PDB file of C-alpha atoms in Angstrom:
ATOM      1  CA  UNK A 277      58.913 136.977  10.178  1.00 79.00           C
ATOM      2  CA  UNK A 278      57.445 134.605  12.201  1.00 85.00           C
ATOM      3  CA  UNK A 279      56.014 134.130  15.295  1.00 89.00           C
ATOM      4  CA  UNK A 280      58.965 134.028  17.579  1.00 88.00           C
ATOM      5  CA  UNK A 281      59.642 137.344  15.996  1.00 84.00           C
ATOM      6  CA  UNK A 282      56.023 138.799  16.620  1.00 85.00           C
ATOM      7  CA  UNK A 283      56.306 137.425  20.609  1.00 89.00           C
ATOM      8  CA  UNK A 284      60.196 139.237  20.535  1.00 86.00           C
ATOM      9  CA  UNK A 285      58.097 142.202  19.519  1.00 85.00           C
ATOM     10  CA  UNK A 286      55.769 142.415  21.829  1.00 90.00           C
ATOM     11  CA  UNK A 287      57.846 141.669  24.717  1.00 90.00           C
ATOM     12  CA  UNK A 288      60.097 144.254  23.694  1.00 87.00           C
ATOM     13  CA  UNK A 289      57.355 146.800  23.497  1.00 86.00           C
ATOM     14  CA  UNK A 290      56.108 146.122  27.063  1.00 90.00           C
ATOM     15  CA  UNK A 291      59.785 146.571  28.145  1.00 89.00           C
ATOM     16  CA  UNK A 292      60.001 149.647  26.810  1.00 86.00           C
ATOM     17  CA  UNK A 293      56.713 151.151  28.086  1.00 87.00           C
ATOM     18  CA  UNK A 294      57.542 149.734  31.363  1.00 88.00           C
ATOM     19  CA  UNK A 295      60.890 151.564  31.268  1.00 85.00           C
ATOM     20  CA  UNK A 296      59.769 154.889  30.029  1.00 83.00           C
ATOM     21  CA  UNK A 297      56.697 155.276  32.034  1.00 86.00           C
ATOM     22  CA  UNK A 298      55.886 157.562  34.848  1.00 87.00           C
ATOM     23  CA  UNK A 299      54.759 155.685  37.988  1.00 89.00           C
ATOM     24  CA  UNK A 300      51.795 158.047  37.976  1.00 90.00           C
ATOM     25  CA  UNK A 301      50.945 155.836  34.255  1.00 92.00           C
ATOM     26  CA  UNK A 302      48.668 152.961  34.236  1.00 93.00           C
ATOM     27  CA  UNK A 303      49.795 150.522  31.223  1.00 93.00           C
ATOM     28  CA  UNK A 304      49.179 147.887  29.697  1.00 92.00           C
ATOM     29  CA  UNK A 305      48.733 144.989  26.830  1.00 92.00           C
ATOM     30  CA  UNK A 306      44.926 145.314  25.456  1.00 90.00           C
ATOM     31  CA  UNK A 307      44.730 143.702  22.375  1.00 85.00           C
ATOM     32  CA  UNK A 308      47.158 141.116  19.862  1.00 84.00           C
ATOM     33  CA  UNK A 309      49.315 144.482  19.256  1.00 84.00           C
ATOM     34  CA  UNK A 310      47.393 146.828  21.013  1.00 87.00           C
ATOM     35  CA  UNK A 311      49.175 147.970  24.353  1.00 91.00           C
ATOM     36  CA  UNK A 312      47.441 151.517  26.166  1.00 93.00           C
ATOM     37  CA  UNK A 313      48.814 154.173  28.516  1.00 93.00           C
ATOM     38  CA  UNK A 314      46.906 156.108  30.486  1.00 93.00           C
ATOM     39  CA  UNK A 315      48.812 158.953  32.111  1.00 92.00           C
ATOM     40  CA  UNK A 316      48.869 162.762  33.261  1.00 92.00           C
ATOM     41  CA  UNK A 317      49.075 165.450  30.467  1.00 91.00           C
ATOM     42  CA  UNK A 318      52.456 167.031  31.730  1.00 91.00           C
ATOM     43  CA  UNK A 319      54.311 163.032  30.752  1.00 90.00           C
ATOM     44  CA  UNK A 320      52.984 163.136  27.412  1.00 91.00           C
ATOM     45  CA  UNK A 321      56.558 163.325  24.729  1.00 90.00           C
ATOM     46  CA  UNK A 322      56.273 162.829  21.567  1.00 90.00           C
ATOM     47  CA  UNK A 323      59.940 163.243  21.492  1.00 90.00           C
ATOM     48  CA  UNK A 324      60.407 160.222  23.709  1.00 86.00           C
ATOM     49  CA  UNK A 325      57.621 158.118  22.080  1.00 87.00           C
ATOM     50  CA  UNK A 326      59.400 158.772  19.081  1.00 88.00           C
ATOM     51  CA  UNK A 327      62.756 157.241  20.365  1.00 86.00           C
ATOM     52  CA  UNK A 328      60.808 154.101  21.893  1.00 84.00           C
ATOM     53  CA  UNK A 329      58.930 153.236  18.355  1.00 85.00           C
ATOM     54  CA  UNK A 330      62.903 154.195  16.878  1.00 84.00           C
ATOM     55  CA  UNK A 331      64.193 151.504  19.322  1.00 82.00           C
ATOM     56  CA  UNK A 332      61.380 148.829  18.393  1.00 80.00           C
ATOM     57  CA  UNK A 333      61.787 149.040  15.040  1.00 80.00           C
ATOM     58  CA  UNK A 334      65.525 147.630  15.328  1.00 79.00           C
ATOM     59  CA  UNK A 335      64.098 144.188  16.133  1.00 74.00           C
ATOM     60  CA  UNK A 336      63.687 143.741  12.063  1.00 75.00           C
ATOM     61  CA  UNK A 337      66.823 144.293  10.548  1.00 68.00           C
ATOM     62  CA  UNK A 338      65.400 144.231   7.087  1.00 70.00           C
ATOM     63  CA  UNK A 339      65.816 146.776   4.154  1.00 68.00           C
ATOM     64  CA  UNK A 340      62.368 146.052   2.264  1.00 74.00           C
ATOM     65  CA  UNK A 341      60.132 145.580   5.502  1.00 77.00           C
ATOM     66  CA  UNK A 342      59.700 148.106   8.396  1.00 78.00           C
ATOM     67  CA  UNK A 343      57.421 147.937  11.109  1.00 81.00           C
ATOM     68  CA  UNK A 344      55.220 151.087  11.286  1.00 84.00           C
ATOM     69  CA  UNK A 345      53.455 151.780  14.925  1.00 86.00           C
ATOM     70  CA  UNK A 346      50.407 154.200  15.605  1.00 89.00           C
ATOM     71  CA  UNK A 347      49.936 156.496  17.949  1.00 91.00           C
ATOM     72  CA  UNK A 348      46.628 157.284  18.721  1.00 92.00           C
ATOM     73  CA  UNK A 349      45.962 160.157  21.482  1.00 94.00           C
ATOM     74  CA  UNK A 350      43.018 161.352  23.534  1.00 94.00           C
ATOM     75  CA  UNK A 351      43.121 163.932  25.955  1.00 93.00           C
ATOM     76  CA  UNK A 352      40.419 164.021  28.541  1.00 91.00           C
ATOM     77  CA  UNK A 353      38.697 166.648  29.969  1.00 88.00           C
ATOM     78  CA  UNK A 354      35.546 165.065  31.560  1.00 89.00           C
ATOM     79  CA  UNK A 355      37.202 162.933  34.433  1.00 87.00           C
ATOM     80  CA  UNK A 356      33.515 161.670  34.873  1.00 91.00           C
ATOM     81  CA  UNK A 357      34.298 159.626  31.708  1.00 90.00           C
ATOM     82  CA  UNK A 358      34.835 155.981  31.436  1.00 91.00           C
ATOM     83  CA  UNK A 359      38.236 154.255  31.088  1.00 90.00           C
ATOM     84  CA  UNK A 360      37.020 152.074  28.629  1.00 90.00           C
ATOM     85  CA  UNK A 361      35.148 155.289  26.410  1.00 88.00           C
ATOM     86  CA  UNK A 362      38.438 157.007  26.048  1.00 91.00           C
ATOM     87  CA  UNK A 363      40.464 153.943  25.921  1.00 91.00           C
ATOM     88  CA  UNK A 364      38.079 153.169  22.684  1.00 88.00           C
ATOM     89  CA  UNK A 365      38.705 156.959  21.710  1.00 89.00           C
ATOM     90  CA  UNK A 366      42.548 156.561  21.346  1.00 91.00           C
ATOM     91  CA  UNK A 367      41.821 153.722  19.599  1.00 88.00           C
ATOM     92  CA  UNK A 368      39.339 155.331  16.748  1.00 85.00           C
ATOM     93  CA  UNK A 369      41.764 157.700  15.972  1.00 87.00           C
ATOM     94  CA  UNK A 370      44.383 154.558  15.134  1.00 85.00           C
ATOM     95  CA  UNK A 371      41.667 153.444  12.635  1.00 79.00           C
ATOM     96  CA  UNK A 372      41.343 156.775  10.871  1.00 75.00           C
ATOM     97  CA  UNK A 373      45.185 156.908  10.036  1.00 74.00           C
ATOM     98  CA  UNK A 374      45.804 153.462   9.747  1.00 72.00           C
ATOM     99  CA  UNK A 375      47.249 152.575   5.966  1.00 69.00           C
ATOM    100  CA  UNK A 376      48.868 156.617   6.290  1.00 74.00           C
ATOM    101  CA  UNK A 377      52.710 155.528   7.039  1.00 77.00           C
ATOM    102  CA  UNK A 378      53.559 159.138   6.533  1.00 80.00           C
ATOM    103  CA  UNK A 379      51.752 159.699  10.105  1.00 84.00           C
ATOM    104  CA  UNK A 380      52.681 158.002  13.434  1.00 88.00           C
ATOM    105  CA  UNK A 381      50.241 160.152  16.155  1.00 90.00           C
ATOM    106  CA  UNK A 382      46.719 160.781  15.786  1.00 90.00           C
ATOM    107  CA  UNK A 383      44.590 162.834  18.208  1.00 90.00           C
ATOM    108  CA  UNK A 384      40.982 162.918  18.918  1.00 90.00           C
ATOM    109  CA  UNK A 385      38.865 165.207  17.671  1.00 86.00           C
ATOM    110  CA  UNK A 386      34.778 165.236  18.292  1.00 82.00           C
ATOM    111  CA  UNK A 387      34.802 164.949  14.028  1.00 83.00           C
ATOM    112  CA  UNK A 388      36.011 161.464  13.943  1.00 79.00           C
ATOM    113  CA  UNK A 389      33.101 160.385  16.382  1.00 78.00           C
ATOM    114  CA  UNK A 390      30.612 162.286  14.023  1.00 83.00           C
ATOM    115  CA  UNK A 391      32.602 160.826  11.361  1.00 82.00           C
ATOM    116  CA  UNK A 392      32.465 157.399  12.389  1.00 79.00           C
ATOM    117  CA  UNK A 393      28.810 157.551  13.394  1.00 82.00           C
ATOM    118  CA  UNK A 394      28.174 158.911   9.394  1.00 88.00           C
ATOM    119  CA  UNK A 395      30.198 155.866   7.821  1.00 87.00           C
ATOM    120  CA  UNK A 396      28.524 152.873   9.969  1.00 86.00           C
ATOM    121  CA  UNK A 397      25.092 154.089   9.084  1.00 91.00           C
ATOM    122  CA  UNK A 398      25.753 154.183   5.728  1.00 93.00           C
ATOM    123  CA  UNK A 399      27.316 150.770   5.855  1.00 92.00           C
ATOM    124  CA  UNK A 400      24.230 149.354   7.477  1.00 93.00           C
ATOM    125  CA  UNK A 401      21.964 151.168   4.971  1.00 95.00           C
ATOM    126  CA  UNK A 402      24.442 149.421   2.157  1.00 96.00           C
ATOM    127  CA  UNK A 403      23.075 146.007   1.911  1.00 94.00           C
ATOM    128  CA  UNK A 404      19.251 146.811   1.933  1.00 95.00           C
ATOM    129  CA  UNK A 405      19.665 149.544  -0.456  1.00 96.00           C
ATOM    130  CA  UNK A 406      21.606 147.779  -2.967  1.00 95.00           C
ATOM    131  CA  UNK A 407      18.549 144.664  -2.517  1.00 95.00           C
ATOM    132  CA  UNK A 408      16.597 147.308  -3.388  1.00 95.00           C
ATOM    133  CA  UNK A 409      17.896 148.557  -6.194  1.00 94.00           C
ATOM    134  CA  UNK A 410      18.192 151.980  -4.996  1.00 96.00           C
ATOM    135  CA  UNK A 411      21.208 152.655  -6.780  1.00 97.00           C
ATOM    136  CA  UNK A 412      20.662 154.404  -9.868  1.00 96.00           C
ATOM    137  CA  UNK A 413      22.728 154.392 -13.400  1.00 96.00           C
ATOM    138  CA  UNK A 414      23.628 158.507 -14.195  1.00 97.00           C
ATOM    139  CA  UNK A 415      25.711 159.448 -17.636  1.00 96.00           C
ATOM    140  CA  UNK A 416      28.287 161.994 -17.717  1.00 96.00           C
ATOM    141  CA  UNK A 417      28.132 163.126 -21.276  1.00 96.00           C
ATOM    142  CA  UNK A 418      31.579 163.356 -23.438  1.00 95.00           C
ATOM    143  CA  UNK A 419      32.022 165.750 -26.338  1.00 95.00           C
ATOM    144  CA  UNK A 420      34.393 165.743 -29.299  1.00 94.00           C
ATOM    145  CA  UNK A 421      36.377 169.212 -30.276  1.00 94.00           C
ATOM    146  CA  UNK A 422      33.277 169.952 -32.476  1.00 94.00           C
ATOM    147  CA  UNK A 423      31.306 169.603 -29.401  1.00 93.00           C
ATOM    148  CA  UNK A 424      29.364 166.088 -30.889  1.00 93.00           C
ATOM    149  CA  UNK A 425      28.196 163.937 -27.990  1.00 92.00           C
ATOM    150  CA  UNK A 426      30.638 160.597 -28.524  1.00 94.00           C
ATOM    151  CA  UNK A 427      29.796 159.042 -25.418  1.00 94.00           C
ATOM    152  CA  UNK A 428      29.912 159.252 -21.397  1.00 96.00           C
ATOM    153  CA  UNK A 429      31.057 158.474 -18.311  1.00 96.00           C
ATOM    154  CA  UNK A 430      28.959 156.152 -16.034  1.00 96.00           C
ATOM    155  CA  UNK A 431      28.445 156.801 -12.323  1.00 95.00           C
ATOM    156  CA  UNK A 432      26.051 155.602  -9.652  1.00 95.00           C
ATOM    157  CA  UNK A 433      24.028 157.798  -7.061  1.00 97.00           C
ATOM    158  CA  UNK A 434      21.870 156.347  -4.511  1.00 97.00           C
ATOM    159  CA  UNK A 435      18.481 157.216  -4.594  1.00 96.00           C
ATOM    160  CA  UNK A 436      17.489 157.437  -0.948  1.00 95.00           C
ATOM    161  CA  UNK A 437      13.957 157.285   0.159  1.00 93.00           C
ATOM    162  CA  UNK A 438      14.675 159.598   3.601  1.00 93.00           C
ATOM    163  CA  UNK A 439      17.372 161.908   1.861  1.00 92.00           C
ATOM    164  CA  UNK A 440      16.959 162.123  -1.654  1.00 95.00           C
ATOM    165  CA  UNK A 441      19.184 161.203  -4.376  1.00 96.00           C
ATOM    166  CA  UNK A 442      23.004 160.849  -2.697  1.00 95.00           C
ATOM    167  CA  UNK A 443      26.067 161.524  -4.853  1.00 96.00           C
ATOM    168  CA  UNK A 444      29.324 159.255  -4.934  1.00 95.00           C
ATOM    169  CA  UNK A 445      31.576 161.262  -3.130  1.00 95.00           C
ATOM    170  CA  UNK A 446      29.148 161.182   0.049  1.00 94.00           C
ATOM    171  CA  UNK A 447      29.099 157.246  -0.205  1.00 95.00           C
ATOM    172  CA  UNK A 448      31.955 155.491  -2.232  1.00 95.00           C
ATOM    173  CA  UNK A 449      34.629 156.191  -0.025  1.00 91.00           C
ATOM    174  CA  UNK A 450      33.371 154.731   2.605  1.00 90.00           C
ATOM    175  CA  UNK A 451      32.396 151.675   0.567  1.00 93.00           C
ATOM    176  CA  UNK A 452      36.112 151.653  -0.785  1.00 90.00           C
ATOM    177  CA  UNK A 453      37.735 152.409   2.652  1.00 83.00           C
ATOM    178  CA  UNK A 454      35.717 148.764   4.136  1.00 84.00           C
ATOM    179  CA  UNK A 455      36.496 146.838   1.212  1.00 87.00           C
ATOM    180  CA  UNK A 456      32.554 147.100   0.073  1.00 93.00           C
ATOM    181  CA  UNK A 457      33.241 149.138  -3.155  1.00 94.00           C
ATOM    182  CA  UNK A 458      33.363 145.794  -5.757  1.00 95.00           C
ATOM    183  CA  UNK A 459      29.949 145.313  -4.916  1.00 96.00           C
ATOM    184  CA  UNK A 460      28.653 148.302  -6.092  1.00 96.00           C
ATOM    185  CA  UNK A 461      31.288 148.537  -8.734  1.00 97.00           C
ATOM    186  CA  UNK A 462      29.950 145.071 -10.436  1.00 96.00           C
ATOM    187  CA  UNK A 463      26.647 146.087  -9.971  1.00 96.00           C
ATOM    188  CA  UNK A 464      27.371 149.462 -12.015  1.00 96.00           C
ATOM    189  CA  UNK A 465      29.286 147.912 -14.753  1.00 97.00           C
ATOM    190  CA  UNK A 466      26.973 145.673 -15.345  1.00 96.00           C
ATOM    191  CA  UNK A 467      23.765 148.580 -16.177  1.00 96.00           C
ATOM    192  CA  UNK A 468      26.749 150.308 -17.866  1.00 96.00           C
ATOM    193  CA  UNK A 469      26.935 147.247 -20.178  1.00 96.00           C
ATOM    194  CA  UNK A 470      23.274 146.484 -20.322  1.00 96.00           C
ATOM    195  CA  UNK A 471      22.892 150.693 -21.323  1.00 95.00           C
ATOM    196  CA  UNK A 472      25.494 150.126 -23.763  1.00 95.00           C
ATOM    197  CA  UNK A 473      23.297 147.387 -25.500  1.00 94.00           C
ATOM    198  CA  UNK A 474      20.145 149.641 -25.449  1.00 94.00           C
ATOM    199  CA  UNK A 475      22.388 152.306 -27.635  1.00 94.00           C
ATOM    200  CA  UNK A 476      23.207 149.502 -29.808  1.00 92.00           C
ATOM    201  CA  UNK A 477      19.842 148.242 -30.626  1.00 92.00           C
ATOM    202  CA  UNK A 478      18.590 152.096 -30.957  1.00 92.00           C
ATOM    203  CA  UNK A 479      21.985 152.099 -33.837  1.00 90.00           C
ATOM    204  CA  UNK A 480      24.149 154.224 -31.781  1.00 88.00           C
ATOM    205  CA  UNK A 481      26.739 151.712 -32.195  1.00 85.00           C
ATOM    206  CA  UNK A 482      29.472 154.228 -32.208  1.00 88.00           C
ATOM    207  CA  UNK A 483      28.684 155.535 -28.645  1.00 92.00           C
ATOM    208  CA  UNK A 484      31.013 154.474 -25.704  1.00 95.00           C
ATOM    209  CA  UNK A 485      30.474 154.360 -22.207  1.00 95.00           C
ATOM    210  CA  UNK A 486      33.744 154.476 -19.975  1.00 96.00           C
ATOM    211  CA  UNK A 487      33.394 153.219 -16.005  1.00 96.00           C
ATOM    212  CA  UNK A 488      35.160 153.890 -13.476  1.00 94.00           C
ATOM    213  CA  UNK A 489      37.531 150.922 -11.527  1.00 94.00           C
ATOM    214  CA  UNK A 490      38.681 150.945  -7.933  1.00 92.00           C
ATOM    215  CA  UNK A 491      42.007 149.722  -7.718  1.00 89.00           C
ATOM    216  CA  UNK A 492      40.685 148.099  -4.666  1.00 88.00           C
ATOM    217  CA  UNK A 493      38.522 145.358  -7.295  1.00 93.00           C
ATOM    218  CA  UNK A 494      41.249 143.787  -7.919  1.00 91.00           C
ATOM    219  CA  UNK A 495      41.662 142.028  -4.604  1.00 89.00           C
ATOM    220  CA  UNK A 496      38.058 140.800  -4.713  1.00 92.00           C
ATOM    221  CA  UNK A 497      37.089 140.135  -8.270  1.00 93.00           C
ATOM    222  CA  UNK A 498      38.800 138.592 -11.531  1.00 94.00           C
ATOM    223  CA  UNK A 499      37.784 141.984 -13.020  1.00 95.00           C
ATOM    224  CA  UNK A 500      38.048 140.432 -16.843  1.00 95.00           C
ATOM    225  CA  UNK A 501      35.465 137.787 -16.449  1.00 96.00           C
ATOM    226  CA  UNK A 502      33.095 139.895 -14.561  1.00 96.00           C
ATOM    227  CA  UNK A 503      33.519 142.163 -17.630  1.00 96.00           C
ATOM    228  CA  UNK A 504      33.769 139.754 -20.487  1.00 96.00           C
ATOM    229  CA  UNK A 505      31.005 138.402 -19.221  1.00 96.00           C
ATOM    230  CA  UNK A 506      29.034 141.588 -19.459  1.00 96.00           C
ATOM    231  CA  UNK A 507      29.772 142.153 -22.818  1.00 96.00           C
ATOM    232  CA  UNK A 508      28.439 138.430 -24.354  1.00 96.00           C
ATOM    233  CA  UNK A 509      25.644 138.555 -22.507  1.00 95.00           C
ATOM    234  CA  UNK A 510      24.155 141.831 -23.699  1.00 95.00           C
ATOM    235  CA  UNK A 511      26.317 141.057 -27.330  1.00 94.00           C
ATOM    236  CA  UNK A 512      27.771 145.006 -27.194  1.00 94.00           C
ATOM    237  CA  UNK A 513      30.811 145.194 -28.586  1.00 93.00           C
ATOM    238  CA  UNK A 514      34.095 145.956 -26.046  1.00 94.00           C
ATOM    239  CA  UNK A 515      35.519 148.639 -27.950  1.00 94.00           C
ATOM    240  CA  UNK A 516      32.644 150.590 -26.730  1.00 95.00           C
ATOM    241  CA  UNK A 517      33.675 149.929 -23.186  1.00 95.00           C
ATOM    242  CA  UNK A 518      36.030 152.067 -21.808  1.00 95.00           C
TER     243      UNK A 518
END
Protein backbone atom coordinates (compact mmCIF):
# COMPACT_ATOMS: atom_id res chain seq x y z
CA UNK A 1 0.00 0.00 0.00
CA UNK A 2 2.69 2.15 0.13
CA UNK A 3 4.62 4.02 2.28
CA UNK A 4 2.44 6.96 3.02
CA UNK A 5 0.06 4.27 4.04
CA UNK A 6 2.62 2.37 6.38
CA UNK A 7 3.61 6.11 8.09
CA UNK A 8 -0.64 6.69 8.30
CA UNK A 9 -0.36 3.43 10.17
CA UNK A 10 1.91 3.98 12.48
CA UNK A 11 0.88 7.34 13.41
CA UNK A 12 -2.44 6.12 13.92
CA UNK A 13 -1.28 3.40 16.22
CA UNK A 14 0.65 5.80 18.51
CA UNK A 15 -2.60 7.88 18.62
CA UNK A 16 -4.43 5.31 19.76
CA UNK A 17 -2.09 3.99 22.50
CA UNK A 18 -1.65 7.48 23.55
CA UNK A 19 -5.44 7.81 23.89
CA UNK A 20 -6.21 4.60 25.61
CA UNK A 21 -3.43 4.52 28.02
CA UNK A 22 -3.38 4.91 31.72
CA UNK A 23 -1.05 7.73 32.86
CA UNK A 24 0.42 5.15 35.22
CA UNK A 25 1.64 3.36 31.38
CA UNK A 26 4.97 3.98 29.98
CA UNK A 27 4.69 3.66 25.96
CA UNK A 28 6.24 3.77 23.27
CA UNK A 29 7.57 3.15 19.44
CA UNK A 30 10.52 0.37 19.69
CA UNK A 31 10.99 -1.02 16.53
CA UNK A 32 9.72 -0.35 12.43
CA UNK A 33 6.17 -1.74 13.77
CA UNK A 34 7.00 -2.60 17.07
CA UNK A 35 5.41 -0.10 19.68
CA UNK A 36 5.52 -1.51 23.79
CA UNK A 37 3.43 -0.72 26.86
CA UNK A 38 4.47 -1.20 30.02
CA UNK A 39 1.72 -0.81 32.59
CA UNK A 40 0.05 -2.08 35.98
CA UNK A 41 -1.81 -5.49 35.86
CA UNK A 42 -5.31 -4.04 36.95
CA UNK A 43 -5.19 -1.73 33.07
CA UNK A 44 -4.58 -4.73 31.19
CA UNK A 45 -8.18 -5.25 28.59
CA UNK A 46 -8.17 -7.35 26.16
CA UNK A 47 -11.56 -6.08 25.46
CA UNK A 48 -10.22 -2.62 24.79
CA UNK A 49 -7.05 -3.79 22.94
CA UNK A 50 -9.35 -5.55 20.89
CA UNK A 51 -11.36 -2.36 19.87
CA UNK A 52 -7.96 -0.34 19.25
CA UNK A 53 -6.44 -3.19 16.72
CA UNK A 54 -10.57 -3.10 15.36
CA UNK A 55 -10.06 0.69 14.86
CA UNK A 56 -6.50 0.33 13.10
CA UNK A 57 -7.45 -2.02 10.86
CA UNK A 58 -10.00 0.55 9.14
CA UNK A 59 -7.02 2.44 7.69
CA UNK A 60 -7.05 -0.39 4.71
CA UNK A 61 -10.27 -0.46 3.26
CA UNK A 62 -9.51 -3.50 1.21
CA UNK A 63 -11.51 -6.84 0.85
CA UNK A 64 -8.45 -9.25 -0.06
CA UNK A 65 -5.80 -7.61 2.39
CA UNK A 66 -6.18 -7.13 6.21
CA UNK A 67 -3.72 -6.06 8.52
CA UNK A 68 -3.26 -8.62 11.36
CA UNK A 69 -1.51 -7.15 14.77
CA UNK A 70 0.11 -9.30 17.66
CA UNK A 71 -0.21 -9.10 20.96
CA UNK A 72 2.41 -10.38 22.86
CA UNK A 73 2.05 -10.29 26.88
CA UNK A 74 4.35 -10.73 29.85
CA UNK A 75 3.41 -10.39 33.25
CA UNK A 76 6.10 -9.73 35.76
CA UNK A 77 6.58 -10.90 38.97
CA UNK A 78 10.30 -10.22 39.77
CA UNK A 79 10.29 -6.28 39.85
CA UNK A 80 14.16 -6.82 40.22
CA UNK A 81 13.96 -7.61 36.46
CA UNK A 82 15.17 -5.55 33.64
CA UNK A 83 12.97 -3.40 31.36
CA UNK A 84 14.69 -4.46 28.49
CA UNK A 85 14.48 -8.63 29.66
CA UNK A 86 10.75 -8.45 29.75
CA UNK A 87 10.41 -5.98 27.05
CA UNK A 88 12.37 -8.88 24.92
CA UNK A 89 9.90 -11.42 26.69
CA UNK A 90 6.69 -9.83 25.19
CA UNK A 91 8.40 -9.81 22.24
CA UNK A 92 9.37 -13.79 22.03
CA UNK A 93 6.03 -14.64 22.50
CA UNK A 94 5.11 -12.38 19.11
CA UNK A 95 7.62 -14.70 17.33
CA UNK A 96 6.08 -17.95 18.49
CA UNK A 97 2.55 -17.00 17.04
CA UNK A 98 3.59 -15.02 14.32
CA UNK A 99 2.18 -16.62 10.77
CA UNK A 100 -1.08 -17.96 13.35
CA UNK A 101 -3.80 -15.19 12.14
CA UNK A 102 -6.31 -17.20 14.05
CA UNK A 103 -4.47 -15.72 17.33
CA UNK A 104 -3.98 -12.00 18.21
CA UNK A 105 -2.47 -12.29 22.16
CA UNK A 106 0.25 -14.39 23.23
CA UNK A 107 1.49 -14.70 26.83
CA UNK A 108 4.70 -15.77 28.29
CA UNK A 109 5.28 -18.83 29.54
CA UNK A 110 8.91 -20.13 31.02
CA UNK A 111 8.39 -23.01 27.91
CA UNK A 112 8.97 -20.62 25.16
CA UNK A 113 12.37 -19.50 26.82
CA UNK A 114 13.29 -23.30 27.14
CA UNK A 115 11.85 -23.55 23.82
CA UNK A 116 13.73 -20.97 22.21
CA UNK A 117 16.99 -21.88 23.93
CA UNK A 118 16.31 -25.77 22.29
CA UNK A 119 15.74 -24.34 18.61
CA UNK A 120 18.93 -21.85 18.45
CA UNK A 121 21.21 -24.61 19.55
CA UNK A 122 20.09 -26.78 17.16
CA UNK A 123 20.36 -24.13 14.51
CA UNK A 124 23.95 -23.49 15.43
CA UNK A 125 24.69 -27.25 15.54
CA UNK A 126 22.94 -27.24 11.79
CA UNK A 127 25.70 -26.10 9.63
CA UNK A 128 28.65 -28.15 11.17
CA UNK A 129 26.65 -31.20 11.30
CA UNK A 130 25.42 -31.19 7.89
CA UNK A 131 29.61 -30.43 6.83
CA UNK A 132 29.93 -33.35 8.55
CA UNK A 133 27.80 -35.51 7.16
CA UNK A 134 26.11 -36.43 10.24
CA UNK A 135 22.90 -36.80 8.72
CA UNK A 136 22.10 -40.21 7.95
CA UNK A 137 19.78 -41.86 5.01
CA UNK A 138 16.94 -44.34 7.06
CA UNK A 139 14.18 -46.44 4.82
CA UNK A 140 10.72 -46.83 5.86
CA UNK A 141 9.80 -50.07 4.24
CA UNK A 142 6.37 -50.28 2.05
CA UNK A 143 4.43 -53.50 1.60
CA UNK A 144 1.93 -54.61 -1.03
CA UNK A 145 -1.58 -56.40 0.18
CA UNK A 146 0.45 -59.70 -0.03
CA UNK A 147 2.78 -58.14 2.33
CA UNK A 148 5.90 -58.07 -0.60
CA UNK A 149 8.36 -55.29 0.20
CA UNK A 150 7.73 -52.78 -3.07
CA UNK A 151 9.66 -50.05 -1.81
CA UNK A 152 10.05 -47.24 1.05
CA UNK A 153 9.88 -44.12 2.34
CA UNK A 154 13.14 -42.09 2.83
CA UNK A 155 13.83 -40.01 5.94
CA UNK A 156 16.88 -38.45 7.55
CA UNK A 157 17.99 -38.67 11.34
CA UNK A 158 20.93 -36.95 12.63
CA UNK A 159 23.46 -38.93 14.03
CA UNK A 160 24.76 -36.86 16.92
CA UNK A 161 28.07 -37.48 18.47
CA UNK A 162 26.86 -36.00 22.23
CA UNK A 163 23.17 -37.39 21.94
CA UNK A 164 22.91 -40.20 19.79
CA UNK A 165 21.00 -40.69 16.73
CA UNK A 166 18.09 -37.68 16.67
CA UNK A 167 14.79 -38.30 14.88
CA UNK A 168 13.01 -35.72 12.45
CA UNK A 169 10.38 -34.59 14.48
CA UNK A 170 13.00 -33.30 17.21
CA UNK A 171 14.86 -31.32 14.36
CA UNK A 172 12.90 -30.58 11.05
CA UNK A 173 10.57 -28.26 12.36
CA UNK A 174 12.74 -26.10 13.47
CA UNK A 175 14.72 -26.27 10.23
CA UNK A 176 11.30 -25.65 8.35
CA UNK A 177 10.04 -22.93 10.80
CA UNK A 178 13.74 -20.69 9.83
CA UNK A 179 13.53 -21.38 6.32
CA UNK A 180 16.67 -24.01 6.72
CA UNK A 181 14.63 -27.16 5.74
CA UNK A 182 15.71 -27.11 1.64
CA UNK A 183 19.03 -27.69 2.75
CA UNK A 184 18.58 -30.74 4.32
CA UNK A 185 15.78 -31.64 2.01
CA UNK A 186 18.32 -31.50 -1.19
CA UNK A 187 20.79 -33.13 0.66
CA UNK A 188 18.26 -36.16 1.40
CA UNK A 189 16.92 -36.45 -2.02
CA UNK A 190 19.90 -36.61 -3.37
CA UNK A 191 21.20 -40.18 -1.13
CA UNK A 192 17.54 -41.08 -1.86
CA UNK A 193 18.47 -40.95 -5.58
CA UNK A 194 21.99 -42.18 -5.28
CA UNK A 195 20.20 -45.40 -2.98
CA UNK A 196 17.84 -45.73 -5.69
CA UNK A 197 20.78 -46.38 -8.20
CA UNK A 198 22.47 -48.93 -5.82
CA UNK A 199 18.94 -51.03 -6.06
CA UNK A 200 19.22 -50.67 -9.67
CA UNK A 201 22.62 -51.98 -10.24
CA UNK A 202 21.85 -54.89 -7.51
CA UNK A 203 18.46 -55.52 -10.33
CA UNK A 204 15.89 -54.31 -8.02
CA UNK A 205 14.75 -52.12 -10.68
CA UNK A 206 11.19 -52.37 -9.66
CA UNK A 207 11.79 -50.88 -6.13
CA UNK A 208 10.70 -47.20 -5.44
CA UNK A 209 11.74 -44.86 -2.99
CA UNK A 210 9.18 -41.95 -2.22
CA UNK A 211 10.66 -38.56 -0.28
CA UNK A 212 9.19 -36.38 1.46
CA UNK A 213 8.81 -32.33 0.16
CA UNK A 214 8.34 -29.28 2.33
CA UNK A 215 6.05 -27.04 0.80
CA UNK A 216 8.42 -24.52 2.11
CA UNK A 217 11.20 -25.79 -1.02
CA UNK A 218 9.47 -24.21 -3.21
CA UNK A 219 10.43 -20.68 -2.26
CA UNK A 220 14.13 -21.60 -2.26
CA UNK A 221 14.75 -24.18 -4.90
CA UNK A 222 13.51 -24.93 -8.62
CA UNK A 223 12.57 -28.32 -7.05
CA UNK A 224 12.50 -30.08 -10.79
CA UNK A 225 16.05 -29.42 -11.68
CA UNK A 226 17.40 -30.24 -8.35
CA UNK A 227 15.51 -33.52 -9.00
CA UNK A 228 16.00 -34.12 -12.66
CA UNK A 229 19.23 -33.63 -12.02
CA UNK A 230 19.41 -36.40 -9.50
CA UNK A 231 18.00 -38.81 -11.60
CA UNK A 232 20.69 -38.40 -14.86
CA UNK A 233 23.33 -38.33 -12.80
CA UNK A 234 22.91 -41.64 -10.99
CA UNK A 235 20.85 -42.89 -14.55
CA UNK A 236 17.75 -44.37 -12.12
CA UNK A 237 14.81 -44.19 -13.71
CA UNK A 238 11.98 -41.40 -12.29
CA UNK A 239 9.19 -43.66 -12.11
CA UNK A 240 10.96 -45.08 -9.21
CA UNK A 241 10.90 -41.75 -7.51
CA UNK A 242 8.05 -40.95 -5.70
Amino acid sequence: FGEKTGDEILKKQAMLIKKYSHKANVYGRISSNGFAIFMPCKYYNEDKILKIIKSMQSIISDGIYKMHVYIGVYKATDMTESVEIMYDKARMTIEAVKGDYQRVFMHYDDRMMKQMVYENNILSEFGAAMNEGLFELYLQPQVDRDKNIVGAEAFTCWAHPVRGVIMPDKFYPVLEKTGHAHLLDAQMWKMAIKHLGKWKDMGAEDMYLAVKISSKDFYYLNIYDVLTGCVEEYGVNPHNLK
